Amino acid sequence: MNTELFDRAQEIKKFDDSKLGVKGLVDSGITSIPQIFVHPPETLSGIGSKSTTEHKPDIIPIIDLSGADSDLLRPTIVEKIAHASRDVGLFQVVNHGVGVEVFDRVLGAIRAFHEQPAEMKTPLYRRDLNGDIILISNVDLLYSKAASWRDTLRLKLAPNLPEKLPDICRNEIVEWNQHVAQVGELVMGLLCEGLGLETDRMKEMSLLEGRLMAGQYYPFCPQPNLTMGVAAHTDFGVLTVLLQDQTGGLQIKYGEDWVDVKPVPGALVINVADMLQIMSNDEYKSVEHRVSANSSRKPRISIAVFFEPSKKDNLYGPFPELISLEKPARFRSVKFSEHVQRFFAKELGGQSVMDSYRLPSKK
């Protein structure tokens, strides 16, 4: 047993020390995946089979935001978003004010970053997550039972953009940061109203001022039924805005089933994250999701922006307005810095850290 553990540790070290990521493995011409990427059968449940979406196409709501500035239409949009956040934890939005040409530019720039010569990227590769600009493969590589088939450009977008963004994608990231901040503010306001709160309640708490971007690159996988693109997890922040290309692969857990989040041209995917479930006092659901490995010869690109508190050492708990005798607080208050530390000290597919903040129910 010790030999097996030692061999695995050596394989992980060899992979990480190369600083070439999964893209480097594909470029080497491999026809089978290394053992460290092989997931146990329980992790792969439902991979390669038809998802519930085939039978229930309306599970993932597609919400039109074009009337959000209308006194007549806004209440209906608020109701749709609140219902989706309570029932599913994820929805797609269209007519959000960002053109598809912006999507194409930023997706193309992230692909170009990952596909540039190795010597241009490896100086950014590191395991320490504290930097403003990081290239990494599997943030949980040292904790997970199995690695996943993806590489990530990780950037802090706010409160301040890094000064030395990579030349190959600088302009596109600056542009994307401006657009995604506007979408995030709009959606957060609608989510607040869905809880019966003032529109700017979360904005006033500086929950728009922390933004972290993950530019994900999923290259072709020669054995996609043996591994994952991202293992099942919930997001650690308040809200996630995701731009996915048209390849597909994202799934959410709905009841006992895994459901495809099929790409919709011109849409952005919005999902509730851990801190919003806590602050909404369990009203909104931080949805468990995963990404299958890419079986297409064309790489899959996605860009997730995680909205998080800029004041990381403040305590965050259920909004006082949502606590009553009928519905007492479901969670204790927690520092966001503590939450992040707990989240990244374990594998993505492990038990949600929110369970450790949950208060015992009063009978």
XYZ file of C-alpha atoms in Angstrom:
363
model
C 0.000 0.000 0.000
C 2.804 2.391 0.863
C 4.459 1.612 -2.463
C 1.253 2.495 -4.318
C 0.974 5.788 -2.448
C 4.630 6.579 -3.080
C 4.298 5.813 -6.801
C 1.256 8.043 -7.062
C 3.035 10.850 -5.263
C 5.976 10.528 -7.635
C 3.688 10.587 -10.684
C 1.930 13.694 -9.401
C 5.257 15.408 -8.723
C 6.557 14.538 -12.179
C 3.417 15.943 -13.803
C 3.439 19.127 -11.717
C 7.177 19.734 -12.075
C 6.861 19.640 -15.861
C 4.657 22.790 -15.673
C 3.156 21.708 -19.002
C -0.256 20.722 -17.661
C -2.723 18.475 -19.448
C -2.061 20.347 -22.710
C 1.521 19.124 -22.499
C 0.370 15.510 -22.173
C -1.832 15.844 -25.246
C 0.973 17.512 -27.215
C 3.254 14.578 -26.370
C 0.967 12.308 -28.366
C -0.341 10.066 -25.584
C -3.097 7.587 -26.498
C -4.102 6.692 -22.919
C -4.357 8.846 -19.818
C -1.871 8.532 -16.922
C -3.117 6.620 -13.887
C -3.368 9.763 -11.732
C -6.243 10.938 -13.956
C -8.340 7.767 -13.659
C -11.381 8.417 -11.456
C -13.137 5.801 -9.310
C -16.406 4.450 -10.774
C -18.597 6.352 -8.291
C -17.185 9.677 -9.519
C -18.018 8.768 -13.105
C -21.648 7.841 -12.458
C -23.782 8.897 -15.406
C -20.845 9.904 -17.630
C -21.478 8.846 -21.212
C -25.168 8.099 -20.639
C -28.218 10.197 -21.523
C -28.910 12.872 -18.950
C -32.253 13.775 -17.424
C -32.331 16.767 -19.764
C -33.318 14.434 -22.590
C -36.632 13.860 -20.819
C -37.056 17.137 -18.906
C -35.801 19.911 -21.192
C -37.167 22.704 -19.000
C -35.111 21.915 -15.885
C -32.517 24.583 -16.764
C -34.405 27.912 -17.079
C -33.453 30.357 -19.829
C -34.386 33.824 -18.597
C -34.681 36.894 -20.826
C -33.267 39.978 -19.081
C -34.331 42.471 -21.761
C -37.141 43.840 -19.586
C -35.116 44.196 -16.399
C -35.277 47.997 -16.543
C -39.049 47.982 -17.019
C -41.346 48.496 -14.037
C -43.858 46.296 -15.811
C -41.581 43.356 -16.693
C -39.007 43.378 -13.876
C -41.211 41.667 -11.241
C -41.713 38.692 -13.576
C -37.963 38.428 -14.189
C -37.298 38.614 -10.434
C -39.822 35.833 -9.846
C -38.247 33.598 -12.513
C -34.714 34.125 -11.177
C -35.749 33.559 -7.560
C -37.611 30.371 -8.475
C -34.643 29.051 -10.467
C -32.259 29.856 -7.594
C -34.443 28.046 -5.081
C -35.267 25.014 -7.210
C -32.176 24.442 -9.362
C -29.452 26.847 -8.233
C -28.537 27.608 -11.850
C -30.082 29.323 -14.862
C -29.055 30.828 -18.180
C -29.650 34.462 -19.133
C -30.067 35.982 -22.577
C -30.397 39.612 -23.687
C -28.009 40.608 -20.912
C -26.355 43.396 -22.881
C -23.168 41.600 -23.967
C -22.734 40.899 -27.671
C -21.682 37.507 -29.020
C -18.687 39.180 -30.656
C -17.388 39.920 -27.142
C -17.871 36.244 -26.252
C -15.939 35.169 -29.327
C -13.057 37.531 -28.594
C -12.512 36.499 -24.991
C -12.983 32.764 -25.633
C -10.508 33.019 -28.503
C -8.015 34.898 -26.339
C -8.144 32.289 -23.557
C -7.647 29.521 -26.102
C -4.712 31.422 -27.603
C -3.132 31.778 -24.163
C -3.275 28.045 -23.497
C -2.058 27.133 -26.985
C 0.961 29.434 -27.110
C 4.446 27.873 -26.864
C 5.207 26.297 -23.481
C 8.048 28.689 -22.735
C 5.593 31.580 -22.807
C 3.336 29.959 -20.197
C 5.526 28.016 -17.783
C 6.790 31.112 -15.897
C 3.187 31.555 -14.697
C 2.723 27.929 -13.601
C 2.619 27.486 -9.844
C 0.865 25.622 -7.040
C 0.553 28.624 -4.694
C -2.877 30.214 -5.186
C -1.982 33.617 -3.728
C -0.696 35.167 -6.946
C -2.711 37.541 -9.126
C -1.960 35.588 -12.337
C -1.524 31.819 -12.173
C -1.428 28.971 -14.642
C -2.347 25.761 -12.842
C -3.614 22.294 -13.603
C -6.048 21.065 -10.933
C -6.144 23.347 -7.888
C -6.797 20.230 -5.775
C -4.093 18.064 -7.375
C -2.398 17.310 -4.038
C -5.663 16.413 -2.252
C -7.815 14.701 -4.860
C -8.224 10.973 -5.381
C -7.805 11.584 -9.107
C -6.737 14.540 -11.236
C -9.078 16.032 -13.856
C -8.410 16.731 -17.532
C -8.064 20.520 -17.685
C -5.686 23.461 -17.318
C -6.644 26.827 -15.834
C -5.543 30.437 -16.214
C -6.498 31.927 -12.853
C -6.735 35.728 -12.579
C -7.828 38.166 -9.895
C -10.013 40.687 -11.715
C -11.058 42.848 -8.770
C -10.748 44.914 -6.664
C -7.858 45.658 -9.085
C -6.797 44.078 -12.345
C -3.189 42.828 -12.360
C -0.821 45.256 -14.077
C 0.999 42.613 -16.109
C -1.741 40.662 -17.829
C -0.451 38.277 -20.531
C -0.079 40.185 -23.796
C -1.921 37.522 -25.768
C -5.186 38.052 -23.899
C -4.818 41.407 -22.107
C -7.277 43.517 -24.103
C -9.942 40.822 -24.149
C -9.733 40.254 -20.395
C -9.988 43.987 -19.673
C -13.072 44.145 -21.892
C -14.604 41.001 -20.356
C -14.055 42.268 -16.827
C -16.108 45.384 -17.580
C -18.979 43.440 -19.124
C -19.134 40.683 -16.511
C -19.154 43.227 -13.675
C -22.249 44.855 -15.203
C -24.030 41.516 -15.640
C -23.108 40.486 -12.103
C -24.486 43.712 -10.639
C -27.745 43.346 -12.540
C -28.256 39.714 -11.535
C -27.312 40.327 -7.899
C -29.885 43.098 -7.727
C -32.563 40.790 -9.112
C -31.553 38.059 -6.653
C -31.827 40.515 -3.759
C -35.315 41.524 -4.825
C -36.213 37.843 -5.047
C -35.448 37.564 -1.326
C -37.479 40.659 -0.509
C -34.323 42.731 0.079
C -33.365 46.135 -1.291
C -31.839 45.911 -4.781
C -28.380 47.117 -3.710
C -28.175 45.091 -0.485
C -25.343 42.854 -1.692
C -23.618 45.654 -3.587
C -23.463 47.709 -0.397
C -21.739 44.759 1.300
C -18.952 44.907 -1.346
C -19.996 41.536 -2.758
C -19.407 42.826 -6.294
C -15.912 44.068 -5.574
C -14.128 40.734 -5.385
C -13.889 38.848 -8.695
C -11.760 35.851 -9.606
C -11.591 34.457 -13.131
C -10.835 30.915 -14.252
C -10.082 30.555 -17.961
C -10.549 26.801 -18.393
C -8.954 24.783 -21.187
C -10.208 21.234 -21.757
C -8.119 19.583 -24.481
C -9.082 16.374 -26.258
C -9.052 13.394 -23.908
C -8.216 9.970 -25.409
C -10.183 8.139 -22.680
C -12.994 10.517 -21.642
C -15.020 7.813 -19.874
C -12.229 7.274 -17.329
C -11.744 10.823 -16.081
C -13.468 14.192 -15.525
C -12.962 17.713 -16.773
C -13.915 19.005 -13.314
C -15.059 16.788 -10.450
C -18.396 17.462 -8.772
C -18.332 20.493 -6.448
C -20.145 23.650 -5.412
C -18.586 27.093 -5.920
C -17.089 28.854 -2.907
C -18.096 32.467 -3.624
C -21.388 34.355 -3.780
C -22.305 34.035 -7.440
C -20.673 32.616 -10.575
C -21.081 33.946 -14.111
C -19.961 31.371 -16.669
C -19.320 31.774 -20.360
C -19.127 28.380 -22.054
C -18.431 27.695 -25.694
C -20.802 25.514 -27.707
C -19.025 22.214 -26.974
C -21.030 21.261 -23.888
C -19.962 19.091 -20.968
C -21.295 21.026 -17.953
C -23.749 19.110 -15.755
C -25.604 19.896 -12.538
C -26.988 17.611 -9.860
C -30.779 17.772 -9.792
C -32.234 15.392 -7.249
C -30.400 12.129 -7.873
C -29.702 12.846 -11.538
C -26.985 14.619 -13.482
C -28.460 17.070 -15.977
C -26.710 18.617 -18.996
C -26.487 22.405 -19.106
C -26.688 22.618 -22.860
C -24.999 25.660 -24.411
C -27.415 28.313 -25.676
C -26.028 30.760 -28.265
C -25.609 34.188 -26.682
C -26.380 32.977 -23.148
C -24.456 33.253 -19.906
C -24.789 30.639 -17.177
C -25.450 31.949 -13.661
C -25.131 29.767 -10.595
C -25.662 30.350 -6.903
C -22.556 29.682 -4.802
C -21.936 28.739 -1.173
C -21.918 32.193 0.400
C -25.226 33.144 -1.201
C -26.867 29.973 0.092
C -25.618 30.897 3.573
C -26.689 34.561 3.330
C -30.091 33.657 1.889
C -30.593 31.402 4.924
C -30.986 28.318 2.735
C -33.460 29.982 0.357
C -31.132 29.821 -2.643
C -29.280 26.635 -3.530
C -25.534 26.386 -4.151
C -25.719 23.850 -6.946
C -23.390 20.869 -7.252
C -21.939 20.689 -10.743
C -19.245 18.955 -12.749
C -17.725 18.908 -16.237
C -17.127 15.771 -18.287
C -13.806 15.237 -20.048
C -13.677 16.513 -23.614
C -14.065 13.779 -26.246
C -13.941 16.287 -29.115
C -10.761 16.927 -31.065
C -11.544 20.627 -30.677
C -10.595 21.980 -27.230
C -13.407 23.140 -25.000
C -13.040 26.652 -23.530
C -15.023 28.197 -20.690
C -14.557 31.270 -18.527
C -15.954 31.384 -15.005
C -15.992 34.592 -12.968
C -16.524 34.063 -9.255
C -18.017 37.034 -7.390
C -16.831 37.125 -3.795
C -16.576 39.577 -0.892
C -13.713 42.030 -1.142
C -13.696 42.289 2.675
C -12.534 38.749 3.265
C -12.166 38.936 7.043
C -15.686 40.228 7.661
C -18.267 37.823 9.048
C -20.990 36.705 6.650
C -24.146 34.956 7.761
C -27.852 34.892 6.967
C -29.358 38.307 6.258
C -31.119 39.436 9.464
C -34.233 40.275 7.417
C -34.552 36.576 6.529
C -34.429 35.261 10.110
C -37.625 34.781 12.082
C -39.158 32.567 14.751
C -40.661 30.489 11.958
C -37.327 30.258 10.160
C -34.354 30.717 12.481
C -30.802 31.059 11.186
C -29.669 27.904 9.410
C -25.962 28.798 9.410
C -23.477 30.434 11.742
C -21.625 33.487 10.480
C -18.240 32.761 8.930
C -15.298 34.795 7.692
C -14.959 34.472 3.929
C -11.212 33.953 4.387
C -11.959 30.949 6.620
C -14.387 29.562 4.067
C -11.845 29.852 1.232
C -9.137 28.220 3.336
C -11.409 25.272 4.142
C -12.555 24.983 0.514
C -9.053 24.747 -0.952
C -7.708 22.450 1.776
C -9.633 19.495 0.354
C -10.464 17.885 -2.959
C -13.182 19.479 -5.066
C -15.334 16.361 -4.976
C -15.406 16.039 -1.196
C -18.176 16.915 1.227
C -19.325 20.547 1.071
C -17.650 22.727 3.687
C -20.997 24.471 4.234
C -22.004 21.530 6.410
C -19.503 22.685 9.024
C -21.340 26.047 9.374
C -24.835 24.609 9.497
C -26.636 25.104 12.825
C -28.625 22.260 14.384
C -32.318 22.557 13.642
C -34.528 23.646 16.547
C -37.483 21.386 17.265
